[in-house]
Short mmCIF file of C-alpha atoms in Angstrom, two decimals:
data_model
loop_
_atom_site.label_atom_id
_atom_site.label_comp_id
_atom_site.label_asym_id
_atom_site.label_seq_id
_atom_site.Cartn_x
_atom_site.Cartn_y
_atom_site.Cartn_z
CA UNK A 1 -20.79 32.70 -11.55
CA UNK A 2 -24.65 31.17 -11.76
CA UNK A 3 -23.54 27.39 -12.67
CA UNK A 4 -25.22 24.72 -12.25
CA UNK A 5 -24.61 21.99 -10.28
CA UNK A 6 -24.23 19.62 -13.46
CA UNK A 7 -22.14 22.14 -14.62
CA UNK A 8 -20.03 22.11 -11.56
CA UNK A 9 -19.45 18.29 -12.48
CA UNK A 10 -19.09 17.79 -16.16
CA UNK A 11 -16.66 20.72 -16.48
CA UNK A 12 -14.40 18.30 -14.82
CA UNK A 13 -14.31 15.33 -17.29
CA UNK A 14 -13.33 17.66 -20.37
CA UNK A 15 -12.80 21.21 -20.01
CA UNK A 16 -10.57 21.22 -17.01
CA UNK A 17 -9.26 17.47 -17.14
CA UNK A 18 -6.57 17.72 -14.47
CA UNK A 19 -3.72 16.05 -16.24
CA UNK A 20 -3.91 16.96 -19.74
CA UNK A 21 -6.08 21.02 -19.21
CA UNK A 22 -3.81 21.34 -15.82
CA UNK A 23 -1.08 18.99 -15.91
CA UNK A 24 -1.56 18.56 -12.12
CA UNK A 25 -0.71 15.48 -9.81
CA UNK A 26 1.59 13.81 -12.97
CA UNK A 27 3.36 12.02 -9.84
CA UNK A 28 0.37 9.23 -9.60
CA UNK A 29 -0.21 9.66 -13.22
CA UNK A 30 3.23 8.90 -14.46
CA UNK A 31 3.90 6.58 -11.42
CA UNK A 32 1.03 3.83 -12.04
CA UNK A 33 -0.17 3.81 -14.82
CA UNK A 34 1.45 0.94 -16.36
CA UNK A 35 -2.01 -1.21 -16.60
CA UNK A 36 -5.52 -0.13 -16.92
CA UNK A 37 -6.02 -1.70 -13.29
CA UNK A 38 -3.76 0.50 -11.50
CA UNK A 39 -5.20 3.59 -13.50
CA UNK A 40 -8.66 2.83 -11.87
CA UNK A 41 -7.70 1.84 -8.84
CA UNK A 42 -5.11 4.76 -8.31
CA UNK A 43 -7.86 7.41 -10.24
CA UNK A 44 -10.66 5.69 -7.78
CA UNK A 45 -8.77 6.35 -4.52
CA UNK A 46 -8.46 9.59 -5.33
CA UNK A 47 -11.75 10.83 -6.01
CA UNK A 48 -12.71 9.84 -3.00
CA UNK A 49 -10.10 11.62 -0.82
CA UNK A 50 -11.04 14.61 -3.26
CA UNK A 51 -15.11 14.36 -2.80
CA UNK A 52 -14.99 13.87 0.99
CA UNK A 53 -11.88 16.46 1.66
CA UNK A 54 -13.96 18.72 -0.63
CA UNK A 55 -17.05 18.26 1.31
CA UNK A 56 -15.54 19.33 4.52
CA UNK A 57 -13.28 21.59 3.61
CA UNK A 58 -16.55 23.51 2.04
CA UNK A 59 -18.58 23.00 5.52
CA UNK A 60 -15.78 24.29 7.85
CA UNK A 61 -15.19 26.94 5.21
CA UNK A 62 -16.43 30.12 7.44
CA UNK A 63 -15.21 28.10 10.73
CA UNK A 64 -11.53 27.84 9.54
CA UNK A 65 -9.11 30.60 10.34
CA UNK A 66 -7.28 31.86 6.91
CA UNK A 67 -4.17 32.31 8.56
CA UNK A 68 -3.85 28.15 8.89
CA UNK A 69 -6.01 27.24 6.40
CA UNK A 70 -3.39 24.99 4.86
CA UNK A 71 -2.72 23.27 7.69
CA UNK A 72 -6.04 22.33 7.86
CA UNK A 73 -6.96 21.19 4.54
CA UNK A 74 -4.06 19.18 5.10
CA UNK A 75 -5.37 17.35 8.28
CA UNK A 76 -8.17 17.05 6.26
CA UNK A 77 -6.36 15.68 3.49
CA UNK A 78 -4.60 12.62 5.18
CA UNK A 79 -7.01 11.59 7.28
CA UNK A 80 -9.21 10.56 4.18
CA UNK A 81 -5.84 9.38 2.58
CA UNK A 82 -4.91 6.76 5.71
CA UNK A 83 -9.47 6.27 5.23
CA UNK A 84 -8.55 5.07 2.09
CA UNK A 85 -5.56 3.27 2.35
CA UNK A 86 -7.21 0.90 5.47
CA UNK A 87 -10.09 0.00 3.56
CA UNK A 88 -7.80 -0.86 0.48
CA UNK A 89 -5.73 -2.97 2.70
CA UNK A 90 -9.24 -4.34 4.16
CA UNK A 91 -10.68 -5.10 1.03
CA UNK A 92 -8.52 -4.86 -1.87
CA UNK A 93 -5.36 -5.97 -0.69
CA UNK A 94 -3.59 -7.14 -4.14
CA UNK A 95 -4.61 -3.67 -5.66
CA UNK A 96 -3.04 -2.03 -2.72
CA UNK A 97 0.25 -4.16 -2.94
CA UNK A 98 0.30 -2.86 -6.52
CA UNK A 99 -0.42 0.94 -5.87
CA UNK A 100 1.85 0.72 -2.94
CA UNK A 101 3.20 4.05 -1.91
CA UNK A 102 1.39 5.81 -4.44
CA UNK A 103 -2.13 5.90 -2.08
CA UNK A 104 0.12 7.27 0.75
CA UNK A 105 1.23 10.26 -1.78
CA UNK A 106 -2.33 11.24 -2.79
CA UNK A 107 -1.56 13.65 0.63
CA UNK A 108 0.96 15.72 -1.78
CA UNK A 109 -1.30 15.33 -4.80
CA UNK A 110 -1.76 18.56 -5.67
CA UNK A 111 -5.27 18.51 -7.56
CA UNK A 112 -6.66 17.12 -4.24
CA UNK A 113 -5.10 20.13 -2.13
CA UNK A 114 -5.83 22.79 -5.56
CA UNK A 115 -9.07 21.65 -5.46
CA UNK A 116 -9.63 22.37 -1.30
CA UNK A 117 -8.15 25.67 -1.99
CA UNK A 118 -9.23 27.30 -4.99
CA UNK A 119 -12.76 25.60 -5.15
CA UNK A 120 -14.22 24.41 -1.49
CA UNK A 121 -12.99 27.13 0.01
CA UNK A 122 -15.23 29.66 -1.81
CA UNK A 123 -17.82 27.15 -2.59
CA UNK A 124 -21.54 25.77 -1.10
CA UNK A 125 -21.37 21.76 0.37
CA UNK A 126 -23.42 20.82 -3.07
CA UNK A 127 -21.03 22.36 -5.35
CA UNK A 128 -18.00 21.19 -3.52
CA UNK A 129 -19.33 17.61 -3.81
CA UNK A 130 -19.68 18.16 -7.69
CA UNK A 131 -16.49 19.70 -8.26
CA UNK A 132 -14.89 16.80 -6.56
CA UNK A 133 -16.70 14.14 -8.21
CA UNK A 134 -15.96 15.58 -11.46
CA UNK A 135 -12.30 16.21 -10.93
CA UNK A 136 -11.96 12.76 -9.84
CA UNK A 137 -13.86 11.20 -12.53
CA UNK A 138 -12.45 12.90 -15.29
CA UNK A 139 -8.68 11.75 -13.49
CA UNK A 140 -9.69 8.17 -13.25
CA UNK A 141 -10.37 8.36 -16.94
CA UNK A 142 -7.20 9.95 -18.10
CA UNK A 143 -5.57 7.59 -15.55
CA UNK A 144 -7.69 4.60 -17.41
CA UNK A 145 -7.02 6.12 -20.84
CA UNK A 146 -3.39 6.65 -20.68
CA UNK A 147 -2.81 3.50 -18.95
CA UNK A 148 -4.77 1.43 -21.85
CA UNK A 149 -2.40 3.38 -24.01
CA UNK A 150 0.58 1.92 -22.12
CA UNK A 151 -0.37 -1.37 -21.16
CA UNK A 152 -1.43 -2.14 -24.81
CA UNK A 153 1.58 -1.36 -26.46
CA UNK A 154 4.55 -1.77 -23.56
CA UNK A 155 2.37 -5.36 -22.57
CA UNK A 156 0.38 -6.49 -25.15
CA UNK A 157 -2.49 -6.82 -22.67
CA UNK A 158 -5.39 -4.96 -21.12
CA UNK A 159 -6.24 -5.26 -17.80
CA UNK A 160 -9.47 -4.29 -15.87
CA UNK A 161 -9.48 -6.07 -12.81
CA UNK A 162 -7.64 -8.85 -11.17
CA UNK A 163 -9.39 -11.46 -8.72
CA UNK A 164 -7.53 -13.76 -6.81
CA UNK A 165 -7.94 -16.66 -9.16
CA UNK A 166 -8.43 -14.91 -12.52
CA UNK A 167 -7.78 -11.65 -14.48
CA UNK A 168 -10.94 -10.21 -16.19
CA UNK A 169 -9.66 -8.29 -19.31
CA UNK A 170 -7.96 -9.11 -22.70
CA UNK A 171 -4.68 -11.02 -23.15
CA UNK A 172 -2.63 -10.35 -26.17
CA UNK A 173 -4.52 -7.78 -28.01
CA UNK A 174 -2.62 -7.80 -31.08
CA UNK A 175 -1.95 -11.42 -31.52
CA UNK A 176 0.72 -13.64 -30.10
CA UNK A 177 3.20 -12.17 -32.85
CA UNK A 178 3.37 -8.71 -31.30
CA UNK A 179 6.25 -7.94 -29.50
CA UNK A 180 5.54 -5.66 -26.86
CA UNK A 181 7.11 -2.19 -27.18
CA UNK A 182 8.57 -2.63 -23.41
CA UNK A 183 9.36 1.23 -23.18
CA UNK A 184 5.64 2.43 -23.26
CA UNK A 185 5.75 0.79 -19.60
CA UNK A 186 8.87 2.41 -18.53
CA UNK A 187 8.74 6.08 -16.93
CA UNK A 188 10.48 7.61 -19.92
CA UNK A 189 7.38 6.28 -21.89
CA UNK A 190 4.82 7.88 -19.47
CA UNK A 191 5.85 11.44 -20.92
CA UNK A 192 6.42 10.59 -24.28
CA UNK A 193 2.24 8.73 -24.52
CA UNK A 194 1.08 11.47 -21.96
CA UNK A 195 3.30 14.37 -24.85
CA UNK A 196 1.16 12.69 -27.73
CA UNK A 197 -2.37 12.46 -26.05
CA UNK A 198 -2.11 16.31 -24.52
CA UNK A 199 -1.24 17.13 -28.14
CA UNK A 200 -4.14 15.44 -29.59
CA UNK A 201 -6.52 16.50 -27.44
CA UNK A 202 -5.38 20.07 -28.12
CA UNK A 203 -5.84 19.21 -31.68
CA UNK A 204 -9.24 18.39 -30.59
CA UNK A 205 -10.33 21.40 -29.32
CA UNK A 206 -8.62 24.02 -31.89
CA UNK A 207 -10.89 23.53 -34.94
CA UNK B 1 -5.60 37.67 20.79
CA UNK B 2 -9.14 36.08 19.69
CA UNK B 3 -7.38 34.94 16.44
CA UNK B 4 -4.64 33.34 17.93
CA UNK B 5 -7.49 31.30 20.36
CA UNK B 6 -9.62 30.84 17.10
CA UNK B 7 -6.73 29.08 15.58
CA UNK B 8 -5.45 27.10 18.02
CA UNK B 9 -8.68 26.05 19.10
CA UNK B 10 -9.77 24.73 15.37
CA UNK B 11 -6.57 22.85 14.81
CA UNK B 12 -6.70 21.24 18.04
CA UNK B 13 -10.50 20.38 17.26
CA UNK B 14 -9.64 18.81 13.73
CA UNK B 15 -6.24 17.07 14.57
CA UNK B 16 -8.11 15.09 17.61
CA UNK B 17 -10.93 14.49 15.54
CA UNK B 18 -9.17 13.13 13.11
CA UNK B 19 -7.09 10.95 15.08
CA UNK B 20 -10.24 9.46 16.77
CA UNK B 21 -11.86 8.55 13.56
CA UNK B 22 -8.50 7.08 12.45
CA UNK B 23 -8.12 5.26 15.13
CA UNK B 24 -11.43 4.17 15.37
CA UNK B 25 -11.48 2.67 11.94
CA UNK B 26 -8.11 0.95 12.26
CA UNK B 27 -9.58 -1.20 15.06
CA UNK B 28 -12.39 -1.92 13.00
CA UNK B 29 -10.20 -3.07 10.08
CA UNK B 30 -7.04 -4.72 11.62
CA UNK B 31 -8.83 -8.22 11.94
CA UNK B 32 -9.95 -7.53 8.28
CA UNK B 33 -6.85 -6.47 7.30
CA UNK B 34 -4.77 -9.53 8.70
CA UNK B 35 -6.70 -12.17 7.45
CA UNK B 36 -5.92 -10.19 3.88
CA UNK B 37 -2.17 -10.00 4.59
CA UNK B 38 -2.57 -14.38 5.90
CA UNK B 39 -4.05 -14.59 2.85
CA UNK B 40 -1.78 -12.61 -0.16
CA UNK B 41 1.61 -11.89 1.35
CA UNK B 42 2.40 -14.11 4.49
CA UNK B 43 0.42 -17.07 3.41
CA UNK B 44 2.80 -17.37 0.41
CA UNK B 45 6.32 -16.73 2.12
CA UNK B 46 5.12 -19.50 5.07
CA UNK B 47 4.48 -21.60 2.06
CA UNK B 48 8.03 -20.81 0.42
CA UNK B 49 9.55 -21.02 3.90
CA UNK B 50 8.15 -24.68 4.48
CA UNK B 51 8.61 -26.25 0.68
CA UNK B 52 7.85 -30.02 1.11
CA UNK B 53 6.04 -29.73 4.42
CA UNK B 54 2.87 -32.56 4.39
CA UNK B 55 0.65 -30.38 5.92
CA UNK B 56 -1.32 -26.66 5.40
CA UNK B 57 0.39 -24.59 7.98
CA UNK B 58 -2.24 -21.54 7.35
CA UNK B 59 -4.42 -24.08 9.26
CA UNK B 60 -1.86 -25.61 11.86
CA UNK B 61 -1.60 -22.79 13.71
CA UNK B 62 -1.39 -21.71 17.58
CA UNK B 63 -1.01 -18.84 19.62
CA UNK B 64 1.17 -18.18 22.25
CA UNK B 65 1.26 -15.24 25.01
CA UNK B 66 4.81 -13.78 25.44
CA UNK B 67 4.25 -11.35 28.38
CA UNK B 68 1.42 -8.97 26.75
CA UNK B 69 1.66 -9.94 23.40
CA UNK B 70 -0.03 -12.41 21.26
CA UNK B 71 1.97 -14.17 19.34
CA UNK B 72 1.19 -16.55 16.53
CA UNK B 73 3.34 -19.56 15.08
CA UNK B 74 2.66 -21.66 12.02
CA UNK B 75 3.39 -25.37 12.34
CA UNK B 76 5.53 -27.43 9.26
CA UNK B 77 5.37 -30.96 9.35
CA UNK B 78 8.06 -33.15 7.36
CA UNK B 79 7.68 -36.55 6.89
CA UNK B 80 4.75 -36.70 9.10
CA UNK B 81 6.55 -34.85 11.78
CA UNK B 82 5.97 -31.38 13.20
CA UNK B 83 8.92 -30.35 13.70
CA UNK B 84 9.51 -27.07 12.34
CA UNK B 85 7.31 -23.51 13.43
CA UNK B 86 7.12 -20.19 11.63
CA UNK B 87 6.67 -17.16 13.71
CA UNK B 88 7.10 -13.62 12.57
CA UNK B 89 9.28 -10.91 13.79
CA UNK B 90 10.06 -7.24 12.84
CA UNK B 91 12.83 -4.64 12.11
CA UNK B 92 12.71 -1.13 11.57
CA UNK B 93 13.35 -0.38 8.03
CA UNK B 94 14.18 2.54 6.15
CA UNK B 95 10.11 3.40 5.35
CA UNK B 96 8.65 1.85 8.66
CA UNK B 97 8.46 -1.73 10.05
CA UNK B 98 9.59 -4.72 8.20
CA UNK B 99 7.92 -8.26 8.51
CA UNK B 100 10.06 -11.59 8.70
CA UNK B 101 8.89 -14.86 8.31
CA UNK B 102 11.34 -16.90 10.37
CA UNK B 103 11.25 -20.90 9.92
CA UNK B 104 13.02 -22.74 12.37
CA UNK B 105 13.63 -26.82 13.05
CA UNK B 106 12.83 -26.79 16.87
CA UNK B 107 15.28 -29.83 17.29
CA UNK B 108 18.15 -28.23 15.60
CA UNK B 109 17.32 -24.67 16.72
CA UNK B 110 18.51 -23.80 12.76
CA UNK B 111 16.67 -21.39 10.54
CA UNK B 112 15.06 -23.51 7.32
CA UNK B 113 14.51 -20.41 5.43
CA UNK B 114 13.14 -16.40 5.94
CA UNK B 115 11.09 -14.42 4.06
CA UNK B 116 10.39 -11.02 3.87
CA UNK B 117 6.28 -10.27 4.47
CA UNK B 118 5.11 -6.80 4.64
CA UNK B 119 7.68 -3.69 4.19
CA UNK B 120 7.40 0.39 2.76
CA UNK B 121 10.93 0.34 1.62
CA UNK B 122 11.82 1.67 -1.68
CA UNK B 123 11.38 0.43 -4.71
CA UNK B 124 14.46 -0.59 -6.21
CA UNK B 125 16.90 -0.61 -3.96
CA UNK B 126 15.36 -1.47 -0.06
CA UNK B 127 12.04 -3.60 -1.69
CA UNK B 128 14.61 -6.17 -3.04
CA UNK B 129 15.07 -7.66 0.34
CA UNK B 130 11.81 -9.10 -0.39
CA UNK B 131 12.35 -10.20 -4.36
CA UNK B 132 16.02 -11.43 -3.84
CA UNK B 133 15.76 -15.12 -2.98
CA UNK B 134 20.14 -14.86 -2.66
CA UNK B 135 19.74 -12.35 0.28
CA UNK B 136 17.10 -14.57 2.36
CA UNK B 137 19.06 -17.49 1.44
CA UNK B 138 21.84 -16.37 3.56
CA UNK B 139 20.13 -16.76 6.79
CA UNK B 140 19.37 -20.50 5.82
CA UNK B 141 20.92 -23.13 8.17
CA UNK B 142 22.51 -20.51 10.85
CA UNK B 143 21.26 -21.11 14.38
CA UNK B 144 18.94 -18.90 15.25
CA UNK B 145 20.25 -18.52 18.73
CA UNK B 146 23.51 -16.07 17.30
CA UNK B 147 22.91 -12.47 16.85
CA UNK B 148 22.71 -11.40 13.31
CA UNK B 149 24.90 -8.56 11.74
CA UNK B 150 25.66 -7.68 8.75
CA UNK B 151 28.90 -7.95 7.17
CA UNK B 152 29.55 -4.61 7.96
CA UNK B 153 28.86 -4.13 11.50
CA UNK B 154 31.28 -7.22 11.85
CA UNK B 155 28.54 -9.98 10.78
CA UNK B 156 28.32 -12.89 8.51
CA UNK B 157 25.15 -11.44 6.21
CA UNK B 158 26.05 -9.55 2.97
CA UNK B 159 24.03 -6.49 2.74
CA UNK B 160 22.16 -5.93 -0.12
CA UNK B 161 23.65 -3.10 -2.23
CA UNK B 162 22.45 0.63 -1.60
CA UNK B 163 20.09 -0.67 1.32
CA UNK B 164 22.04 -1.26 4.43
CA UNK B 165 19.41 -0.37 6.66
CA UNK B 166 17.10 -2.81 5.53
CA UNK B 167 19.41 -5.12 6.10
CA UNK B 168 20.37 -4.15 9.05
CA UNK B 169 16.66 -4.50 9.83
CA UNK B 170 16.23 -7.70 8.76
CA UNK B 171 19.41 -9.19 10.69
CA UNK B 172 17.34 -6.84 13.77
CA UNK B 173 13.93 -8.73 12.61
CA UNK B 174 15.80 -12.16 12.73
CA UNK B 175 17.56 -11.60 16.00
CA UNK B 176 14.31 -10.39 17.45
CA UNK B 177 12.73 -13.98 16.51
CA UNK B 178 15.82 -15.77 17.77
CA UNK B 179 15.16 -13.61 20.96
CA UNK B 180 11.30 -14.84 21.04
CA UNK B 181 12.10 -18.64 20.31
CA UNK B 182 14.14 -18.94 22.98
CA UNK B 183 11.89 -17.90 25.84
CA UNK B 184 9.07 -19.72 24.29
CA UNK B 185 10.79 -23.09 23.19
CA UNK B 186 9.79 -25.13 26.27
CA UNK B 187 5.85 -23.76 25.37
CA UNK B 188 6.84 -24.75 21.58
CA UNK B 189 7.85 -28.10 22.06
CA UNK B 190 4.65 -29.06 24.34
CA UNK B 191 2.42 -27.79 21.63
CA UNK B 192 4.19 -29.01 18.63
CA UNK B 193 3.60 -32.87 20.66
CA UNK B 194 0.18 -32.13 20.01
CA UNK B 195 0.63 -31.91 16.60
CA UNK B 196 2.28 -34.83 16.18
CA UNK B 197 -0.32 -36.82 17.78
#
């Protein structure tokens, strides 16, 4: 196992994408991403609960008993998770209105409590910190991706950031014809776009 | 024996830790935090709650102590009168503590409107108390010195469907201002006068 810490990162972004490789934490992934926005937003959040739980989790990994070990990573867990959800509400308020209870759930996520125990846990600080980062990345992206998908089709727009007195993206994509397809931004929709990108990607990687 | 200690000892160590840094950073961020919430969620339902009023009651504002607590009121002036205040009150919801807006005409002691602020009620069912104008129109023109109840518990408020305990909360949330407004409606009326001056 002589990787590299590049390795470590990039493996994250393609080869073991959590949603589409793993199909892991499909609650947030299924849940938000009706816009680009919330994709980023959500996929942002998250890799930072996942690169700071992974960096202590991997330097209390010889100090941490492995009888309780899950009750730890989970301590570990929510306290970035309520981190992150009073610095939203500091400074991002609107995005947090939109995420809502989602930010509170990244506690159950399961790539962010995977990751503690099948990575940090066996893992140096500097690795840790790559995994993370590259987990996280490569979920903001599918988050960003799939939610483009949606948002396109079920809105007719594309979102990548709202301010308080204007939206910085593209409005009506397609022309003012379009009508949107309003079940792409429905749950039932979620599976069906996330179905057709896991195939293609897997249509991707077989020749 | 040891392992037992060990364990003990390292969950104590990381639960207290982690409530001190939590705790630490949620004084750091509340003042933060409630000039956000003034800004995206209260500022608007003070605004809906006082349609027509002449003046900016984000600015017209004033603080009053009731016993320990700090409590803020939001001043709504009609035809060049102050006359009405907004103060908000809360109920325990289904997902946590609910926020109500509660407008009141201080001569009439009558509720000009409520609005639902912050909540963590579900989406759906509970969350509509704050998207339903027909359920926060209910409360409009009762005197805010009754009790409120839903219809169920004997009351005049119609529940909204599949979330009776957020709206038992807000009748709780709207009592609870009633409760305020009456101990502090001598204070109120002095500093609405200098208002109106």
């Amino acid at each position: 196992m002589a990787k590299t810490f590049t390795q470590e990162f990039t493996k994250g972004l393609w080869e073991e994408i959590a949603p589409f490789r793993l199909v892991l934490g499909l609650c947030p992934v299924l849940g938000v991403t009706t816009t680009v926005e919330n994709g980023i937003g959500m996929g942002l959040a998250t890799t930072f609960v996942l690169v700071f739980s992974n960096l202590l989790v991997a330097s209390l990994r010889n100090i941490i008993p492995s009888k309780v070990r899950i009750a730890c990573y989970i301590i570990i867990i929510a306290t970035f998770v309520v981190v992150i959800e009073l610095l939203m509400q500091a400074f991002t308020y609107p995005l947090f209105l939109k995420l809502g209870v989602f930010i509170p759930l990244i506690v159950v996520n399961c790539i962010v409590l995977g990751r503690a125990e099948a990575f940090a846990s066996k893992n140096s600080i500097s690795f840790s910190i790559a995994d993370g980062l590259g987990i996280g990345i490569g979920f903001t992206l599918s988050l960003a991706a799939l939610g483009a998908v949606r948002e396109l089709i079920g809105a007719n727009n594309l979102t990548l950031w709202t301010t308080p007195t204007s939206v910085i993206g593209l409005q009506e994509v397609f022309g003012a014809n379009f009508e949107p397809f309003a079940f792409m931004v429905q749950a039932p929709g979620a599976f069906v776009c996330l179905g057709l990108m896991l195939c293609g990607m897997n249509l991707l990687g077989s020749k | 024996m040891r392992e037992l200690v060990t364990m003990v000892v390292v969950l104590t160590v990381l639960s207290a830790f982690s409530g001190g840094l939590l705790s630490g950073l949620r004084n750091a961020t509340a003042a933060r935090i409630e000039v956000q919430q003034l800004k995206f969620v209260k500022g608007p339902a003070i605004k809906a709650i006082l349609t027509g009023a002449t003046n900016d009651p984000i600015t017209d504002r004033f603080a009053l102590k009731d016993g320990d607590i700090e409590r803020k009121f939001f001043v709504g002036k009609f035809d060049d009168k102050a006359n009405t205040v907004v103060l908000e009150s809360f109920g325990k919801g289904y997902g946590g503590d609910i926020g109500l807006m509660v407008g009141v005409n201080i001569e009439e002691d009558k509720i000009v409107g409520v609005s639902v602020t912050t909540h963590s009620e579900t989406p759906g069912l509970g969350a509509t108390a704050k998207d339903d104008p027909g359920f926060a129109a209910q409360f409009k023109g009762l005197s805010l010195n009754e009790t409120f109840k839903v219809t169920n518990d004997g009351g005049k408020i119609n529940a909204l469907s599949g979330a009776t305990i957020t709206s038992r909360a807000v009748c709780v949330a709207a009592t609870g201002a009633g409760s305020v407004y009456q101990k502090l409606k001598p204070q109120l009326v002095e500093k609405l006068k200098e208002f109106n001056q």
